[in-house]
């Protein structure tokens, strides 16, 4: 697919529930979506592991109803998840 750039703004961080909610915006994403929010939730799996769940909430712009599916942002979600995994592993190795 085509490369898209976007800015993100953290909307909320909930340490107790291990969630981060953010919104994506910028000219390119605003052409396709009126709103686009993502939430990352991490759940403990035991044995030092965890499960990451992504949730996307979006509203397509009526002027561009043929916009790409949010599924196209899956590569971004995978990269962020891997970055989080690497960060957590690094923190745990320093303890």
PDB file of C-alpha atoms in Angstrom:
ATOM      1  CA  UNK A   1       0.000   0.000   0.000  1.00  0.00           C
ATOM      2  CA  UNK A   2       0.910   3.628   0.038  1.00  0.00           C
ATOM      3  CA  UNK A   3       2.775   5.230   2.893  1.00  0.00           C
ATOM      4  CA  UNK A   4       0.779   7.569   5.079  1.00  0.00           C
ATOM      5  CA  UNK A   5       2.014   9.990   7.674  1.00  0.00           C
ATOM      6  CA  UNK A   6       0.013  11.003  10.706  1.00  0.00           C
ATOM      7  CA  UNK A   7       0.455  12.719  14.003  1.00  0.00           C
ATOM      8  CA  UNK A   8      -0.741  11.198  17.213  1.00  0.00           C
ATOM      9  CA  UNK A   9      -1.953  12.672  20.460  1.00  0.00           C
ATOM     10  CA  UNK A  10      -2.212  10.678  23.655  1.00  0.00           C
ATOM     11  CA  UNK A  11      -5.756  11.106  24.947  1.00  0.00           C
ATOM     12  CA  UNK A  12      -5.533   9.027  28.124  1.00  0.00           C
ATOM     13  CA  UNK A  13      -3.177   6.782  30.070  1.00  0.00           C
ATOM     14  CA  UNK A  14      -4.695   4.424  32.613  1.00  0.00           C
ATOM     15  CA  UNK A  15      -1.904   2.738  34.562  1.00  0.00           C
ATOM     16  CA  UNK A  16      -4.300   0.661  36.673  1.00  0.00           C
ATOM     17  CA  UNK A  17      -5.995  -0.897  33.627  1.00  0.00           C
ATOM     18  CA  UNK A  18      -2.800  -0.789  31.536  1.00  0.00           C
ATOM     19  CA  UNK A  19      -4.365   1.134  28.655  1.00  0.00           C
ATOM     20  CA  UNK A  20      -3.286   3.998  26.432  1.00  0.00           C
ATOM     21  CA  UNK A  21      -5.764   5.785  24.166  1.00  0.00           C
ATOM     22  CA  UNK A  22      -4.583   8.090  21.437  1.00  0.00           C
ATOM     23  CA  UNK A  23      -5.959   9.854  18.377  1.00  0.00           C
ATOM     24  CA  UNK A  24      -4.401  10.054  14.927  1.00  0.00           C
ATOM     25  CA  UNK A  25      -4.704  13.227  12.887  1.00  0.00           C
ATOM     26  CA  UNK A  26      -3.074  15.179  10.106  1.00  0.00           C
ATOM     27  CA  UNK A  27      -3.884  16.071   6.532  1.00  0.00           C
ATOM     28  CA  UNK A  28      -3.575  12.574   5.055  1.00  0.00           C
ATOM     29  CA  UNK A  29      -5.608  10.777   7.717  1.00  0.00           C
ATOM     30  CA  UNK A  30      -8.159  13.604   7.872  1.00  0.00           C
ATOM     31  CA  UNK A  31      -8.913  13.067   4.174  1.00  0.00           C
ATOM     32  CA  UNK A  32     -10.182   9.569   4.979  1.00  0.00           C
ATOM     33  CA  UNK A  33     -11.466   9.802   8.551  1.00  0.00           C
ATOM     34  CA  UNK A  34     -13.445  12.300  10.585  1.00  0.00           C
ATOM     35  CA  UNK A  35     -12.055  10.658  13.742  1.00  0.00           C
ATOM     36  CA  UNK A  36      -9.582   7.844  14.318  1.00  0.00           C
ATOM     37  CA  UNK A  37      -8.703   6.620  17.811  1.00  0.00           C
ATOM     38  CA  UNK A  38      -6.688   3.658  18.939  1.00  0.00           C
ATOM     39  CA  UNK A  39      -6.540   1.991  22.328  1.00  0.00           C
ATOM     40  CA  UNK A  40      -3.808  -0.368  23.456  1.00  0.00           C
ATOM     41  CA  UNK A  41      -4.542  -2.648  26.417  1.00  0.00           C
ATOM     42  CA  UNK A  42      -1.979  -4.958  27.978  1.00  0.00           C
ATOM     43  CA  UNK A  43      -3.134  -7.893  30.093  1.00  0.00           C
ATOM     44  CA  UNK A  44      -0.882 -10.051  32.247  1.00  0.00           C
ATOM     45  CA  UNK A  45      -0.519 -13.568  30.914  1.00  0.00           C
ATOM     46  CA  UNK A  46       1.565 -14.953  33.747  1.00  0.00           C
ATOM     47  CA  UNK A  47       5.158 -16.177  33.733  1.00  0.00           C
ATOM     48  CA  UNK A  48       6.290 -12.629  32.921  1.00  0.00           C
ATOM     49  CA  UNK A  49       4.282 -12.450  29.692  1.00  0.00           C
ATOM     50  CA  UNK A  50       1.375 -10.412  28.498  1.00  0.00           C
ATOM     51  CA  UNK A  51      -1.233 -10.008  25.804  1.00  0.00           C
ATOM     52  CA  UNK A  52      -1.617  -6.786  23.803  1.00  0.00           C
ATOM     53  CA  UNK A  53      -5.052  -5.927  22.441  1.00  0.00           C
ATOM     54  CA  UNK A  54      -5.621  -3.129  19.930  1.00  0.00           C
ATOM     55  CA  UNK A  55      -8.994  -1.456  19.432  1.00  0.00           C
ATOM     56  CA  UNK A  56      -9.620   1.112  16.688  1.00  0.00           C
ATOM     57  CA  UNK A  57     -12.574   3.494  16.723  1.00  0.00           C
ATOM     58  CA  UNK A  58     -13.125   5.542  13.602  1.00  0.00           C
ATOM     59  CA  UNK A  59     -15.623   7.460  11.522  1.00  0.00           C
ATOM     60  CA  UNK A  60     -15.012   7.765   7.798  1.00  0.00           C
ATOM     61  CA  UNK A  61     -15.465  11.123   6.135  1.00  0.00           C
ATOM     62  CA  UNK A  62     -18.674  11.158   4.153  1.00  0.00           C
ATOM     63  CA  UNK A  63     -16.847  12.869   1.289  1.00  0.00           C
ATOM     64  CA  UNK A  64     -14.469   9.896   1.008  1.00  0.00           C
ATOM     65  CA  UNK A  65     -16.474   6.753   1.773  1.00  0.00           C
ATOM     66  CA  UNK A  66     -14.064   4.664  -0.335  1.00  0.00           C
ATOM     67  CA  UNK A  67     -11.216   5.387   2.081  1.00  0.00           C
ATOM     68  CA  UNK A  68      -8.928   2.550   3.052  1.00  0.00           C
ATOM     69  CA  UNK A  69     -10.061   0.222   5.788  1.00  0.00           C
ATOM     70  CA  UNK A  70      -8.480   0.752   9.218  1.00  0.00           C
ATOM     71  CA  UNK A  71      -7.022  -2.720   8.641  1.00  0.00           C
ATOM     72  CA  UNK A  72      -4.388  -0.901   6.597  1.00  0.00           C
ATOM     73  CA  UNK A  73      -3.000   0.416   9.895  1.00  0.00           C
ATOM     74  CA  UNK A  74      -2.218  -3.111  11.076  1.00  0.00           C
ATOM     75  CA  UNK A  75       1.479  -2.807  10.159  1.00  0.00           C
ATOM     76  CA  UNK A  76       1.696   0.244  12.399  1.00  0.00           C
ATOM     77  CA  UNK A  77       0.025  -1.622  15.261  1.00  0.00           C
ATOM     78  CA  UNK A  78       2.435  -4.545  14.893  1.00  0.00           C
ATOM     79  CA  UNK A  79       5.460  -2.212  14.923  1.00  0.00           C
ATOM     80  CA  UNK A  80       4.279  -0.395  18.040  1.00  0.00           C
ATOM     81  CA  UNK A  81       3.564  -3.714  19.767  1.00  0.00           C
ATOM     82  CA  UNK A  82       7.080  -4.948  18.980  1.00  0.00           C
ATOM     83  CA  UNK A  83       8.551  -1.665  20.267  1.00  0.00           C
ATOM     84  CA  UNK A  84       6.589  -2.021  23.517  1.00  0.00           C
ATOM     85  CA  UNK A  85       7.744  -5.636  23.857  1.00  0.00           C
ATOM     86  CA  UNK A  86      11.377  -4.625  23.369  1.00  0.00           C
ATOM     87  CA  UNK A  87      11.023  -1.791  25.900  1.00  0.00           C
ATOM     88  CA  UNK A  88       9.435  -4.040  28.539  1.00  0.00           C
ATOM     89  CA  UNK A  89      12.070  -6.747  28.004  1.00  0.00           C
ATOM     90  CA  UNK A  90      14.821  -4.133  28.410  1.00  0.00           C
ATOM     91  CA  UNK A  91      13.262  -2.800  31.614  1.00  0.00           C
ATOM     92  CA  UNK A  92      12.909  -6.290  33.059  1.00  0.00           C
ATOM     93  CA  UNK A  93      16.513  -7.159  32.250  1.00  0.00           C
ATOM     94  CA  UNK A  94      17.724  -4.113  34.228  1.00  0.00           C
ATOM     95  CA  UNK A  95      15.816  -5.125  37.379  1.00  0.00           C
TER      96      UNK A  95
END
